[in-house]
Each structure stands twice: as structure tokens, then as C-alpha cells.
Amino acid sequence: MRSWGLVGLVLLMGGLGWAQVPLAPPATPDQVLELLQTLPAPPDLKQSLTGELIAAMQEARLTPGVALAFLKEVAELSQADGEDALGILNHALAGGYILDPLLNAALKGLRLGRPWSEVAGVLKLRIRLLDTTQQVFQRQGVLLMPLGEAQPSVLRAPQPGPLPEAKLVLETAWAIGDFLVAGGSPADAVSMAREVEERLLRLRGWLLPADLVDRLLAELSPALIQQIVGLALSPERR
Amino acid sequence: MWSSDLEERIREVLAQEAEAAREGLEGLEERVMRAIAQRAAQPSLWQRLKGRWGLTFSPRWALAGAASLALILGFALGRMFAPSPLPLSAQAGTLFAVVNPQAHSVAVMGDFSAWEPIPLTDPDGDGIWTAVLELPPGRYAYAFLVDGRWVGQDPQADEYVRSFGEYASVRYVGTGGGA
């Protein structure tokens, strides 16, 4: 009877415990840079990427694990597609953006077995939206300087990780991009403005500083979204 | 955090335990009284102790004691043979769960793993596959792979997004009111 009780107790304790799964050990920046050197790409592109990758990883705009996973996928592409992928990465890095969501979007598409041309199309749209969101925000005074430069009059204690302004640009561009990538009409600025507002309100006060969100929400309108999307989809940006 | 499936499972297990305890109590009073009457003919250990030490003995206490014993026994047996109930409080971390008794393998992948699959486990074979991941606060897109098939819409998600023709779930982890 005692042994039955013991068995029961063990089963009970087993049932009460969740499986705690550790994430994979984090990759290091050195691993990323080493893999980059092995990829077939023009030396000047690799040189530019090396500097940009170091800066992005130091500024926590890019997680080494995500960068490493992306470069491993690039290594599996044809040389032409691989160079295209590295060129897209280089452009995004130079913009001072937070890169993890962009590379994760590429990884999702590749895990789904989509051809590189389709993945590249989504990435280019996302980057154009990041570019034009930043541009329109600056014009409207939501951003005081480009993301690559310091935001002088933002009175906030320095925080670890990417600039809050970079997060604001990212989340706004991403909400618009989610709508478009899912097949939403670029003319439906009202729906896009609502998506952006919901996303920002959800992140307000914990992932995004409340004052920054409030500053944008005061300016947010379908007309503002239409400016961003119109610029992103203009023929000269394609 | 809890799906209706999980809650339903908890309710089922609790109902089974209550049923097991009730079965143990049926006809209990009769059985106890019969046993007492049979044992009254010969002095029991208890009677010998009572006579020797002058202890008082009340049938009401005997009934209460036997009922308690039957309850404890019924509860223990129910626990032993019924499927283990799920815990009512999640440990630290974000729980990912899939209820699929037919599945042979389940994994979750998303922004937190560079879209590399992380296996879910079902150690007791009850069809509830789980994994708890330690995630920093943030917004995470993810999907499940059930026997290699993409399952993008998790009932526990805060929202869904669609790209490349497939849905992905999104959780807000941290202080944003998400999971």
C-alpha cells in the first residue's frame, strides 16, 4: 500500500509540473560576423554590412541569434538571391531601424517554403514603410531628428536597448504593413489608422513611453497614414 | 492563459474525484453499524483498551471517523487513478498549449526563436501538449507545428496577423495585459 501511495504521489507531482523549456543559447556577434565572411558577396557589401551589423547589435537593434538564423538561410539561397538578401539587410541596417521584426518576417516566409522573390517583396514593402513613416513623422514634428541621430529635446533618462523613437516608427510601420501584407486595401486609410491606434494604445506605457505615444496620437489621422502609404507605394520608391 | 479546453478538462477531473468520494460514502452508515454489531460479541482491541484505561467511546465519533477515513481514501484513489489535474496557477513564463490527442509531435516557433521549432511535450499522454518559455516583455508572433502542419491560430492569442498566405498568432507578453 505504501508503494502505491508513493507511485500516486510521484504521478501527482509529475502532473503538477509544467515542462520548462529553455530557449536556445544566445548567439554571439562574433558568430554572426564569421558567418557573414563565408557568404559569397562582393567585398564592399560585406565590409559595409560588417560595420552596420556591429553597430546594430551594439545598439540592441538586432539580436545576434536572429541575425545568425537569417544569414544561415541566406547561405542556402542562390548567389543572386543571397546578394539581394544582403543588399536588403544593408539598406535596413543603414536606416537605423530595429531589425529583428524584419528578419523574423523573412524567416517566417522561408520556414513556410516561400520563394525568395516573395519574401523579398514583403521585406522591401516593410522597409519602404519604415522609411516613409520616419520621414512623415519628422515632417509632422513627432520625430525631431532622423533615427540615426540623437533626439535632442526628448527629456528622458537613458534606457538600455533601442531608442523609443525607433520603436515608435517600427510599431507604426509594422501595423500598417500587417494590414497591407494581409491583403488590405492601400486606399483604406481609416482602417489602417485604427490599426495603428490600437497597436500603440496596447503598447503605451510599457513597451513605448506614454508621452511619445500621446504625441503621435495627437497627430494621427487617416490623412497622415495615407501620406505614409502613398509615399511607400509611389513608383519611384519601388 | 487557460483555454476553454483546459478548463473543461479541469472540471472533468474534479467531477471524477467528487464521484469517487460519493461512491465511497454510499451505504457507509449501514456498513459501519453492521460491523459494530458484529464486533460487539467479542471484545475488540478498542474495548480491551477502553476497559483497561477507562476511555469513553461514542458511536457518533466512530461514524465521523469512518466517514473521514472513507473520504480520504476515496480522494486518494481518485487522485491515483484519474488523470492528473492541471495546475491552477501557472509558473513564471509564458505557457503555450495545444490540445490534440491524435498528434504525434507538436512544436511552437516564432519571433522568440527566430522561427526555429521548439518542441511541446505531453508526458502523461493526455493529449495536452505544453511548453513554458521564459520571454522578455514584448509582442511576439508565433505559430504551432502539429505533425509538421502549420497551425497559426492559437485560441490563446491576443490577436492574429496574416502574411505569406498563413496566419500567425500574436501574444503581448509582459505588462501589456497579455499572456
Short mmCIF file of C-alpha atoms in Angstrom, two decimals:
data_model
loop_
_atom_site.label_atom_id
_atom_site.label_comp_id
_atom_site.label_asym_id
_atom_site.label_seq_id
_atom_site.Cartn_x
_atom_site.Cartn_y
_atom_site.Cartn_z
CA MET A 1 0.00 0.00 0.00
CA ARG A 2 2.87 2.27 0.86
CA SER A 3 4.41 1.71 -2.57
CA TRP A 4 1.07 2.52 -4.26
CA GLY A 5 0.92 5.73 -2.27
CA LEU A 6 4.43 6.60 -3.36
CA VAL A 7 3.60 5.93 -7.01
CA GLY A 8 0.47 8.08 -6.68
CA LEU A 9 2.45 10.90 -5.13
CA VAL A 10 5.05 10.80 -7.89
CA LEU A 11 2.32 10.80 -10.56
CA LEU A 12 0.59 13.70 -8.85
CA MET A 13 3.80 15.71 -8.63
CA GLY A 14 4.59 14.93 -12.26
CA GLY A 15 1.17 16.15 -13.31
CA LEU A 16 1.63 19.38 -11.41
CA GLY A 17 4.86 20.35 -13.15
CA TRP A 18 4.92 22.22 -16.48
CA ALA A 19 7.70 21.46 -18.89
CA GLN A 20 10.04 24.41 -18.63
CA VAL A 21 11.73 24.78 -21.99
CA PRO A 22 14.88 26.88 -22.17
CA LEU A 23 15.36 28.89 -25.34
CA ALA A 24 18.41 28.12 -27.44
CA PRO A 25 21.65 29.56 -26.06
CA PRO A 26 22.14 33.07 -27.43
CA ALA A 27 24.42 33.50 -30.41
CA THR A 28 27.33 35.91 -30.22
CA PRO A 29 28.12 38.84 -32.53
CA ASP A 30 31.35 37.08 -33.50
CA GLN A 31 29.40 34.09 -34.81
CA VAL A 32 27.32 36.45 -36.97
CA LEU A 33 30.36 38.21 -38.40
CA GLU A 34 32.19 34.93 -39.03
CA LEU A 35 29.24 33.54 -40.97
CA LEU A 36 28.95 36.74 -42.98
CA GLN A 37 32.55 36.34 -44.14
CA THR A 38 31.79 32.90 -45.56
CA LEU A 39 28.91 34.13 -47.75
CA PRO A 40 29.52 34.75 -51.45
CA ALA A 41 29.03 38.52 -51.78
CA PRO A 42 31.04 41.50 -53.09
CA PRO A 43 33.76 42.55 -50.61
CA ASP A 44 32.46 46.15 -50.37
CA LEU A 45 28.97 44.90 -49.45
CA LYS A 46 30.44 42.62 -46.79
CA GLN A 47 32.57 45.46 -45.44
CA SER A 48 29.56 47.75 -45.19
CA LEU A 49 27.49 45.02 -43.58
CA THR A 50 30.17 44.25 -41.02
CA GLY A 51 30.19 47.82 -39.72
CA GLU A 52 26.40 48.13 -39.76
CA LEU A 53 25.87 44.75 -38.07
CA ILE A 54 28.31 45.60 -35.28
CA ALA A 55 26.55 48.93 -34.68
CA ALA A 56 23.07 47.40 -34.76
CA MET A 57 23.99 44.60 -32.36
CA GLN A 58 25.71 47.05 -30.01
CA GLU A 59 22.62 49.28 -30.02
CA ALA A 60 20.35 46.26 -29.42
CA ARG A 61 18.53 46.93 -32.67
CA LEU A 62 19.46 43.45 -33.81
CA THR A 63 19.70 40.25 -31.79
CA PRO A 64 22.68 38.09 -32.79
CA GLY A 65 20.51 34.95 -32.73
CA VAL A 66 18.06 36.40 -35.25
CA ALA A 67 20.88 37.72 -37.44
CA LEU A 68 22.61 34.35 -37.37
CA ALA A 69 19.41 32.49 -38.29
CA PHE A 70 18.83 34.90 -41.19
CA LEU A 71 22.38 34.57 -42.52
CA LYS A 72 22.11 30.76 -42.32
CA GLU A 73 19.05 30.98 -44.55
CA VAL A 74 20.86 33.38 -46.90
CA ALA A 75 23.64 30.80 -47.21
CA GLU A 76 21.07 28.35 -48.58
CA LEU A 77 19.87 30.74 -51.32
CA SER A 78 21.30 31.02 -54.81
CA GLN A 79 24.15 33.53 -55.13
CA ALA A 80 21.92 36.11 -56.82
CA ASP A 81 19.18 35.77 -54.20
CA GLY A 82 21.78 35.78 -51.44
CA GLU A 83 23.27 39.04 -52.67
CA ASP A 84 19.78 40.51 -52.96
CA ALA A 85 19.08 39.46 -49.36
CA LEU A 86 22.30 41.02 -48.09
CA GLY A 87 21.58 44.22 -50.03
CA ILE A 88 18.14 44.48 -48.39
CA LEU A 89 19.71 43.85 -44.99
CA ASN A 90 22.33 46.52 -45.61
CA HIS A 91 19.69 49.10 -46.56
CA ALA A 92 17.63 48.34 -43.46
CA LEU A 93 20.67 48.47 -41.19
CA ALA A 94 21.71 51.86 -42.54
CA GLY A 95 18.26 53.29 -41.73
CA GLY A 96 18.86 52.91 -38.01
CA TYR A 97 15.76 50.73 -37.62
CA ILE A 98 15.07 47.89 -35.22
CA LEU A 99 15.84 44.89 -37.37
CA ASP A 100 14.58 41.83 -35.51
CA PRO A 101 10.96 42.04 -36.77
CA LEU A 102 12.15 42.45 -40.35
CA LEU A 103 14.43 39.43 -40.24
CA ASN A 104 11.81 37.42 -38.37
CA ALA A 105 9.34 38.22 -41.16
CA ALA A 106 11.85 36.84 -43.65
CA LEU A 107 12.43 33.73 -41.53
CA LYS A 108 8.69 33.10 -41.26
CA GLY A 109 8.32 33.27 -45.04
CA LEU A 110 11.29 30.98 -45.59
CA ARG A 111 10.02 28.46 -42.99
CA LEU A 112 6.78 28.41 -44.94
CA GLY A 113 8.78 27.49 -48.02
CA ARG A 114 8.02 30.67 -49.92
CA PRO A 115 10.41 31.61 -52.76
CA TRP A 116 12.92 34.35 -52.03
CA SER A 117 11.27 36.71 -54.54
CA GLU A 118 8.04 36.66 -52.50
CA VAL A 119 9.90 37.09 -49.21
CA ALA A 120 11.96 39.93 -50.69
CA GLY A 121 8.78 41.68 -51.85
CA VAL A 122 7.41 41.72 -48.30
CA LEU A 123 10.73 42.90 -46.85
CA LYS A 124 11.03 45.73 -49.37
CA LEU A 125 7.49 46.90 -48.58
CA ARG A 126 8.25 46.80 -44.86
CA ILE A 127 11.44 48.81 -45.33
CA ARG A 128 9.70 51.40 -47.53
CA LEU A 129 7.07 51.79 -44.82
CA LEU A 130 9.79 52.25 -42.20
CA ASP A 131 11.47 54.89 -44.41
CA THR A 132 8.29 56.84 -45.10
CA THR A 133 6.94 56.57 -41.55
CA GLN A 134 10.14 58.13 -40.28
CA GLN A 135 10.01 60.79 -42.99
CA VAL A 136 6.39 61.76 -42.30
CA PHE A 137 6.90 61.71 -38.53
CA GLN A 138 9.79 64.12 -38.90
CA ARG A 139 7.74 66.38 -41.10
CA GLN A 140 4.91 66.36 -38.54
CA GLY A 141 7.27 67.02 -35.62
CA VAL A 142 6.61 63.65 -33.98
CA LEU A 143 10.29 62.87 -34.52
CA LEU A 144 12.72 65.69 -34.03
CA MET A 145 15.67 64.12 -35.86
CA PRO A 146 16.28 61.11 -38.09
CA LEU A 147 16.57 57.86 -36.13
CA GLY A 148 20.30 57.58 -36.72
CA GLU A 149 20.85 60.82 -34.80
CA ALA A 150 20.14 61.74 -31.19
CA GLN A 151 16.71 63.15 -30.35
CA PRO A 152 17.90 66.33 -28.58
CA SER A 153 14.85 67.65 -26.82
CA VAL A 154 13.46 64.37 -25.56
CA LEU A 155 13.81 64.66 -21.81
CA ARG A 156 14.05 61.07 -20.72
CA ALA A 157 16.53 59.06 -18.72
CA PRO A 158 18.73 56.96 -20.98
CA GLN A 159 17.40 53.41 -21.25
CA PRO A 160 19.05 50.21 -22.40
CA GLY A 161 18.03 48.99 -25.83
CA PRO A 162 16.84 50.79 -28.93
CA LEU A 163 15.62 54.38 -28.85
CA PRO A 164 11.91 54.73 -28.04
CA GLU A 165 11.56 56.78 -31.22
CA ALA A 166 12.84 53.81 -33.23
CA LYS A 167 10.26 51.61 -31.52
CA LEU A 168 7.52 54.11 -32.34
CA VAL A 169 8.47 54.17 -36.03
CA LEU A 170 8.70 50.40 -36.06
CA GLU A 171 5.32 49.73 -34.45
CA THR A 172 3.54 52.28 -36.62
CA ALA A 173 5.09 50.99 -39.84
CA TRP A 174 4.51 47.43 -38.73
CA ALA A 175 0.82 47.91 -38.02
CA ILE A 176 0.35 49.48 -41.47
CA GLY A 177 2.43 46.71 -43.04
CA ASP A 178 0.43 43.98 -41.29
CA PHE A 179 -2.71 45.43 -42.82
CA LEU A 180 -1.26 45.63 -46.33
CA VAL A 181 0.57 42.30 -46.28
CA ALA A 182 -2.66 40.59 -45.18
CA GLY A 183 -4.31 41.92 -48.33
CA GLY A 184 -5.87 45.13 -47.02
CA SER A 185 -6.51 47.93 -49.49
CA PRO A 186 -3.89 50.72 -49.54
CA ALA A 187 -6.78 53.14 -50.04
CA ASP A 188 -8.42 52.17 -46.74
CA ALA A 189 -6.63 54.75 -44.62
CA VAL A 190 -9.38 54.76 -41.98
CA SER A 191 -8.85 51.07 -41.16
CA MET A 192 -5.08 51.48 -41.15
CA ALA A 193 -5.28 54.47 -38.80
CA ARG A 194 -7.47 52.42 -36.47
CA GLU A 195 -4.98 49.52 -36.57
CA VAL A 196 -2.13 51.88 -35.73
CA GLU A 197 -4.06 53.48 -32.88
CA GLU A 198 -4.99 50.11 -31.37
CA ARG A 199 -1.42 48.86 -31.61
CA LEU A 200 0.05 51.96 -29.99
CA LEU A 201 -2.52 52.06 -27.20
CA ARG A 202 -1.75 48.42 -26.47
CA LEU A 203 1.97 49.19 -26.13
CA ARG A 204 1.59 52.55 -24.42
CA GLY A 205 3.29 52.85 -21.06
CA TRP A 206 5.29 49.61 -21.13
CA LEU A 207 6.95 48.98 -24.50
CA LEU A 208 6.51 52.57 -25.66
CA PRO A 209 6.77 55.68 -23.49
CA ALA A 210 3.33 57.16 -22.88
CA ASP A 211 4.40 60.71 -23.75
CA LEU A 212 5.72 59.62 -27.13
CA VAL A 213 2.58 57.66 -27.95
CA ASP A 214 0.38 60.57 -26.89
CA ARG A 215 2.38 62.92 -29.11
CA LEU A 216 1.76 60.69 -32.10
CA LEU A 217 -1.88 60.01 -31.29
CA ALA A 218 -2.48 63.76 -31.23
CA GLU A 219 -1.30 63.86 -34.86
CA LEU A 220 -2.66 60.52 -36.03
CA SER A 221 -5.34 60.63 -38.70
CA PRO A 222 -6.28 58.72 -41.86
CA ALA A 223 -4.69 61.58 -43.82
CA LEU A 224 -1.36 61.04 -42.04
CA ILE A 225 -1.49 57.31 -42.74
CA GLN A 226 -2.38 58.00 -46.35
CA GLN A 227 0.77 60.13 -46.66
CA ILE A 228 2.93 57.30 -45.32
CA VAL A 229 1.37 54.65 -47.54
CA GLY A 230 1.24 56.91 -50.61
CA LEU A 231 4.95 57.63 -50.32
CA ALA A 232 5.81 53.98 -49.67
CA LEU A 233 3.91 52.77 -52.70
CA SER A 234 4.94 55.57 -55.06
CA PRO A 235 6.57 54.23 -58.26
CA GLU A 236 9.90 55.93 -57.60
CA ARG A 237 10.32 54.04 -54.31
CA ARG A 238 9.54 50.65 -55.80
CA MET B 1 -3.82 31.83 -20.18
CA TRP B 2 -6.38 29.00 -19.91
CA SER B 3 -8.28 27.75 -22.86
CA SER B 4 -11.83 26.56 -22.55
CA ASP B 5 -10.47 23.09 -23.38
CA LEU B 6 -8.14 23.13 -20.41
CA GLU B 7 -10.83 24.46 -18.10
CA GLU B 8 -13.20 21.77 -19.31
CA ARG B 9 -10.51 19.16 -18.55
CA ILE B 10 -10.05 20.52 -15.01
CA ARG B 11 -13.80 20.42 -14.46
CA GLU B 12 -13.94 16.80 -15.67
CA VAL B 13 -11.18 15.70 -13.30
CA LEU B 14 -12.78 17.45 -10.31
CA ALA B 15 -16.12 15.86 -11.17
CA GLN B 16 -14.47 12.42 -11.29
CA GLU B 17 -12.91 12.97 -7.88
CA ALA B 18 -16.21 14.04 -6.37
CA GLU B 19 -17.89 11.00 -7.92
CA ALA B 20 -15.23 8.67 -6.48
CA ALA B 21 -15.71 10.14 -3.00
CA ARG B 22 -19.52 9.86 -3.23
CA GLU B 23 -19.30 6.15 -4.17
CA GLY B 24 -17.23 5.51 -1.05
CA LEU B 25 -19.88 7.09 1.17
CA GLU B 26 -22.89 5.18 -0.19
CA GLY B 27 -24.26 2.80 2.46
CA LEU B 28 -21.44 3.76 4.76
CA GLU B 29 -23.60 4.21 7.84
CA GLU B 30 -25.21 0.78 7.40
CA ARG B 31 -21.88 -0.92 6.92
CA VAL B 32 -20.34 0.71 9.93
CA MET B 33 -23.31 -0.14 12.19
CA ARG B 34 -23.28 -3.76 10.99
CA ALA B 35 -19.58 -4.04 11.70
CA ILE B 36 -20.01 -2.56 15.15
CA ALA B 37 -22.84 -5.03 15.94
CA GLN B 38 -20.75 -7.99 14.80
CA ARG B 39 -17.74 -6.97 16.77
CA ALA B 40 -19.76 -6.30 19.92
CA ALA B 41 -19.95 -10.09 20.59
CA GLN B 42 -16.25 -10.35 21.28
CA PRO B 43 -14.17 -7.70 22.99
CA SER B 44 -12.11 -5.82 20.45
CA LEU B 45 -8.74 -4.23 20.96
CA TRP B 46 -10.55 -0.93 21.41
CA GLN B 47 -12.89 -2.43 24.03
CA ARG B 48 -9.99 -4.01 25.84
CA LEU B 49 -8.18 -0.68 25.84
CA LYS B 50 -11.36 1.08 26.92
CA GLY B 51 -11.84 -1.33 29.79
CA ARG B 52 -8.23 -1.11 30.84
CA TRP B 53 -7.77 2.68 30.55
CA GLY B 54 -11.38 3.77 31.07
CA LEU B 55 -11.71 5.53 27.67
CA THR B 56 -15.19 6.66 26.61
CA PHE B 57 -16.43 5.57 23.18
CA SER B 58 -19.23 7.23 21.23
CA PRO B 59 -20.84 5.71 18.08
CA ARG B 60 -21.14 9.25 16.69
CA TRP B 61 -17.35 9.64 16.83
CA ALA B 62 -16.87 6.25 15.21
CA LEU B 63 -19.16 7.24 12.38
CA ALA B 64 -17.39 10.54 11.89
CA GLY B 65 -14.00 8.86 11.93
CA ALA B 66 -15.07 6.20 9.44
CA ALA B 67 -16.62 8.81 7.17
CA SER B 68 -13.40 10.86 7.27
CA LEU B 69 -11.37 7.76 6.51
CA ALA B 70 -13.62 6.87 3.57
CA LEU B 71 -13.38 10.42 2.23
CA ILE B 72 -9.60 10.47 2.44
CA LEU B 73 -9.38 7.02 0.85
CA GLY B 74 -11.78 7.98 -1.94
CA PHE B 75 -9.91 11.19 -2.63
CA ALA B 76 -6.55 9.40 -2.68
CA LEU B 77 -7.84 6.69 -5.03
CA GLY B 78 -9.42 9.28 -7.27
CA ARG B 79 -6.14 11.16 -7.43
CA MET B 80 -4.24 7.98 -8.12
CA PHE B 81 -6.34 6.64 -10.96
CA ALA B 82 -7.85 9.75 -12.54
CA PRO B 83 -5.73 11.81 -14.98
CA SER B 84 -3.62 14.34 -13.14
CA PRO B 85 -5.41 17.67 -12.99
CA LEU B 86 -3.72 20.68 -14.47
CA PRO B 87 -2.28 23.23 -12.07
CA LEU B 88 -4.48 26.20 -11.40
CA SER B 89 -1.60 28.66 -11.19
CA ALA B 90 0.96 28.90 -13.96
CA GLN B 91 4.59 29.14 -13.03
CA ALA B 92 6.68 32.06 -14.25
CA GLY B 93 6.88 32.09 -18.01
CA THR B 94 4.53 32.03 -20.94
CA LEU B 95 2.52 28.88 -21.47
CA PHE B 96 1.98 27.56 -24.97
CA ALA B 97 -0.54 24.73 -25.14
CA VAL B 98 -2.17 22.64 -27.82
CA VAL B 99 -4.94 20.12 -27.10
CA ASN B 100 -4.64 17.37 -29.70
CA PRO B 101 -4.76 13.72 -28.56
CA GLN B 102 -4.12 12.49 -32.11
CA ALA B 103 -0.88 14.45 -32.61
CA HIS B 104 2.48 12.69 -32.66
CA SER B 105 4.60 15.84 -32.45
CA VAL B 106 3.84 19.45 -31.61
CA ALA B 107 6.20 22.44 -31.68
CA VAL B 108 5.93 26.18 -31.34
CA MET B 109 8.03 28.66 -33.30
CA GLY B 110 8.00 32.40 -33.53
CA ASP B 111 9.77 35.69 -33.09
CA PHE B 112 11.20 34.39 -29.79
CA SER B 113 13.06 31.51 -31.50
CA ALA B 114 13.96 33.03 -34.90
CA TRP B 115 11.15 30.76 -36.15
CA GLU B 116 13.02 27.62 -35.14
CA PRO B 117 10.61 24.97 -33.79
CA ILE B 118 10.65 24.36 -30.03
CA PRO B 119 9.04 21.02 -29.10
CA LEU B 120 5.99 20.89 -26.83
CA THR B 121 5.68 17.83 -24.58
CA ASP B 122 2.84 15.61 -23.40
CA PRO B 123 4.48 13.37 -20.79
CA ASP B 124 1.25 11.84 -19.44
CA GLY B 125 -0.23 11.20 -22.90
CA ASP B 126 -3.49 13.04 -22.22
CA GLY B 127 -3.30 14.98 -25.48
CA ILE B 128 -2.41 18.30 -23.84
CA TRP B 129 0.92 19.45 -25.28
CA THR B 130 2.65 22.23 -23.38
CA ALA B 131 5.80 24.28 -23.11
CA VAL B 132 6.59 27.21 -20.87
CA LEU B 133 9.01 29.74 -22.29
CA GLU B 134 10.77 32.49 -20.41
CA LEU B 135 10.19 35.51 -22.63
CA PRO B 136 11.13 39.11 -22.00
CA PRO B 137 8.26 41.61 -22.29
CA GLY B 138 7.28 42.21 -25.89
CA ARG B 139 4.96 41.47 -28.77
CA TYR B 140 5.54 38.05 -30.29
CA ALA B 141 4.17 36.44 -33.43
CA TYR B 142 4.19 32.64 -33.43
CA ALA B 143 2.61 29.50 -34.84
CA PHE B 144 2.40 25.84 -33.94
CA LEU B 145 3.58 22.90 -36.00
CA VAL B 146 1.32 19.89 -35.38
CA ASP B 147 2.77 16.81 -37.07
CA GLY B 148 4.58 19.22 -39.38
CA ARG B 149 1.38 21.08 -40.29
CA TRP B 150 1.25 24.87 -39.76
CA VAL B 151 -1.36 25.90 -37.18
CA GLY B 152 -1.33 29.68 -36.96
CA GLN B 153 -4.44 30.46 -34.96
CA ASP B 154 -3.97 29.77 -31.26
CA PRO B 155 -7.17 30.34 -29.24
CA GLN B 156 -4.99 31.87 -26.53
CA ALA B 157 -3.57 34.57 -28.80
CA ASP B 158 -4.21 38.26 -28.27
CA GLU B 159 -4.53 38.83 -32.00
CA TYR B 160 -3.72 37.30 -35.37
CA VAL B 161 -1.70 38.51 -38.34
CA ARG B 162 -1.58 37.08 -41.83
CA SER B 163 1.38 37.04 -44.19
CA PHE B 164 2.62 34.71 -46.91
CA GLY B 165 -0.90 33.31 -47.03
CA GLU B 166 -0.78 31.92 -43.49
CA TYR B 167 -1.96 33.20 -40.13
CA ALA B 168 0.27 33.68 -37.16
CA SER B 169 -0.83 34.31 -33.60
CA VAL B 170 0.40 37.24 -31.53
CA ARG B 171 0.89 37.46 -27.79
CA TYR B 172 1.69 40.56 -25.78
CA VAL B 173 3.96 39.27 -23.03
CA GLY B 174 4.74 41.38 -20.01
CA THR B 175 2.83 44.26 -18.54
CA GLY B 176 0.69 44.88 -21.54
CA GLY B 177 -2.18 42.79 -20.27
CA GLY B 178 -1.33 39.85 -22.47
CA ALA B 179 -0.32 36.34 -21.53
#
